[in-house]
């Protein structure tokens, strides 16, 4: 199962097993989703983290 690294609106970074509706693409719904953050235990707007190659 592929995991996605995301950042919540509070700045917490965590990974999730599924990123709901990610196959619809950013053009249709935007990149963010509501997910329960494990750090603050609340539903937060979360976006995928873009990993930079150095």
XYZ file of N, CA, C and O in Angstrom:
216
model
N 0.844 -1.176 0.000
C 0.000 0.000 0.000
C 0.891 1.242 0.000
O 1.790 1.366 0.805
N 0.620 2.160 -0.880
C 1.406 3.384 -0.987
C 0.952 4.396 0.060
O -0.233 4.551 0.314
N 1.906 5.068 0.678
C 1.600 6.086 1.671
C 1.914 7.460 1.099
O 2.830 7.617 0.310
N 1.147 8.451 1.507
C 1.337 9.820 1.055
C 1.727 10.675 2.249
O 1.088 10.615 3.292
N 2.778 11.470 2.109
C 3.205 12.391 3.162
C 2.431 13.693 2.968
O 2.414 14.258 1.879
N 1.771 14.144 4.044
C 0.938 15.347 3.974
C 1.276 16.295 5.116
O 1.883 15.904 6.110
N 0.873 17.563 4.947
C 1.039 18.587 5.989
C -0.337 19.162 6.283
O -1.046 19.590 5.364
N -0.697 19.207 7.570
C -2.000 19.759 7.943
C -1.901 21.284 8.059
O -0.817 21.864 7.998
N -3.034 21.941 8.238
C -3.090 23.395 8.312
C -2.312 23.944 9.506
O -1.889 25.093 9.507
N -2.092 23.131 10.520
C -1.312 23.550 11.690
C 0.183 23.356 11.476
O 0.982 23.712 12.335
N 0.569 22.739 10.347
C 1.983 22.547 10.040
C 2.531 21.182 10.412
O 3.716 20.921 10.210
N 1.702 20.303 10.953
C 2.156 18.959 11.315
C 2.322 18.105 10.062
O 1.452 18.115 9.191
N 3.435 17.384 9.968
C 3.707 16.519 8.826
C 3.509 15.071 9.267
O 4.031 14.665 10.312
N 2.750 14.313 8.487
C 2.502 12.908 8.795
C 2.204 12.172 7.507
O 2.009 12.784 6.453
N 2.190 10.861 7.555
C 1.867 10.081 6.361
C 0.522 9.404 6.559
O 0.108 9.115 7.675
N -0.140 9.170 5.455
C -1.443 8.528 5.492
C -1.479 7.422 4.436
O -0.839 7.544 3.393
N -2.195 6.359 4.737
C -2.269 5.223 3.817
C -3.083 5.580 2.585
O -2.852 5.053 1.506
N -4.024 6.476 2.736
C -4.833 6.874 1.579
C -5.008 8.380 1.610
O -5.106 8.988 2.670
N -5.033 8.961 0.450
C -5.304 10.388 0.335
C -6.568 10.474 -0.490
O -6.522 10.340 -1.718
N -7.746 10.604 0.144
C -9.036 10.488 -0.530
C -9.145 11.293 -1.811
O -8.771 12.454 -1.854
N -9.619 10.641 -2.849
C -9.928 11.253 -4.126
C -8.715 11.864 -4.816
O -8.843 12.773 -5.610
N -7.515 11.376 -4.531
C -6.340 11.958 -5.168
C -6.308 11.669 -6.665
O -5.684 12.387 -7.406
N -7.014 10.643 -7.106
C -7.014 10.322 -8.531
C -7.854 11.295 -9.358
O -7.824 11.253 -10.578
N -8.621 12.184 -8.721
C -9.401 13.164 -9.478
C -8.543 14.324 -9.961
O -8.945 15.052 -10.847
N -7.385 14.505 -9.365
C -6.458 15.528 -9.826
C -6.711 16.899 -9.225
O -7.809 17.203 -8.787
N -5.683 17.714 -9.202
C -5.791 19.036 -8.585
C -6.659 20.008 -9.379
O -7.138 20.997 -8.843
N -6.887 19.747 -10.672
C -7.701 20.657 -11.471
C -9.165 20.635 -11.059
O -9.855 21.635 -11.163
N -9.614 19.498 -10.555
C -11.036 19.362 -10.250
C -11.379 19.827 -8.827
O -12.305 20.574 -8.626
N -10.640 19.360 -7.845
C -10.985 19.662 -6.451
C -9.892 20.400 -5.687
O -10.080 20.720 -4.534
N -8.766 20.635 -6.291
C -7.649 21.245 -5.584
C -6.838 20.176 -4.884
O -7.264 19.032 -4.753
N -5.667 20.534 -4.407
C -4.766 19.538 -3.834
C -5.096 19.133 -2.398
O -4.642 18.117 -1.916
N -5.879 19.913 -1.668
C -6.119 19.655 -0.251
C -7.314 18.771 0.026
O -8.244 18.688 -0.769
N -7.274 18.108 1.175
C -8.371 17.258 1.638
C -8.508 17.425 3.147
O -7.556 17.803 3.829
N -9.673 17.086 3.681
C -9.858 17.066 5.131
C -9.432 15.703 5.654
O -9.976 14.681 5.240
N -8.453 15.698 6.537
C -7.972 14.466 7.160
C -7.838 14.694 8.651
O -7.611 15.826 9.096
N -7.954 13.626 9.424
C -7.742 13.735 10.866
C -6.249 13.699 11.140
O -5.569 12.733 10.842
N -5.729 14.780 11.697
C -4.307 14.884 12.022
C -4.023 14.086 13.284
O -4.704 14.266 14.297
N -3.016 13.204 13.270
C -2.709 12.421 14.466
C -2.079 13.248 15.584
O -2.140 12.858 16.742
N -1.512 14.399 15.272
C -0.880 15.243 16.296
C -1.911 16.059 17.068
O -1.856 16.163 18.283
N -2.849 16.700 16.357
C -3.826 17.549 17.040
C -5.209 16.893 17.145
O -6.110 17.469 17.740
N -5.369 15.702 16.563
C -6.594 14.895 16.668
C -7.842 15.625 16.191
O -8.936 15.411 16.688
N -7.675 16.512 15.199
C -8.815 17.224 14.643
C -8.804 17.086 13.134
O -7.778 16.837 12.530
N -9.976 17.266 12.536
C -10.039 17.291 11.079
C -9.400 18.590 10.612
O -9.784 19.674 11.045
N -8.403 18.462 9.770
C -7.675 19.625 9.273
C -7.527 19.535 7.760
O -7.448 18.453 7.195
N -7.473 20.677 7.122
C -7.174 20.733 5.694
C -5.723 20.300 5.542
O -4.828 20.843 6.187
N -5.480 19.296 4.710
C -4.137 18.753 4.513
C -3.790 18.725 3.047
O -4.649 18.490 2.201
N -2.506 18.962 2.754
C -2.030 18.946 1.373
C -0.816 18.036 1.285
O -0.060 17.898 2.247
N -0.597 17.412 0.141
C 0.590 16.566 -0.024
C 1.862 17.401 0.092
O 1.906 18.551 -0.345
N 2.896 16.807 0.689
C 4.189 17.468 0.808
C 4.993 17.151 -0.444
O 5.095 15.994 -0.851
N 5.545 18.184 -1.060
C 6.374 18.005 -2.242
C 7.805 17.815 -1.760
O 8.386 18.702 -1.130
N 8.359 16.631 -2.021
C 9.725 16.342 -1.612
C 10.688 16.856 -2.667
O 10.555 16.536 -3.846
N 11.648 17.669 -2.240
C 12.637 18.221 -3.170
C 13.833 17.307 -3.266
O 14.308 16.788 -2.260
N 14.320 17.111 -4.478
C 15.530 16.322 -4.689
C 16.716 17.268 -4.650
O 16.709 18.321 -5.265
N 17.756 16.892 -3.915
C 18.951 17.743 -3.819
C 20.128 17.057 -4.426
O 20.323 15.948 -4.479
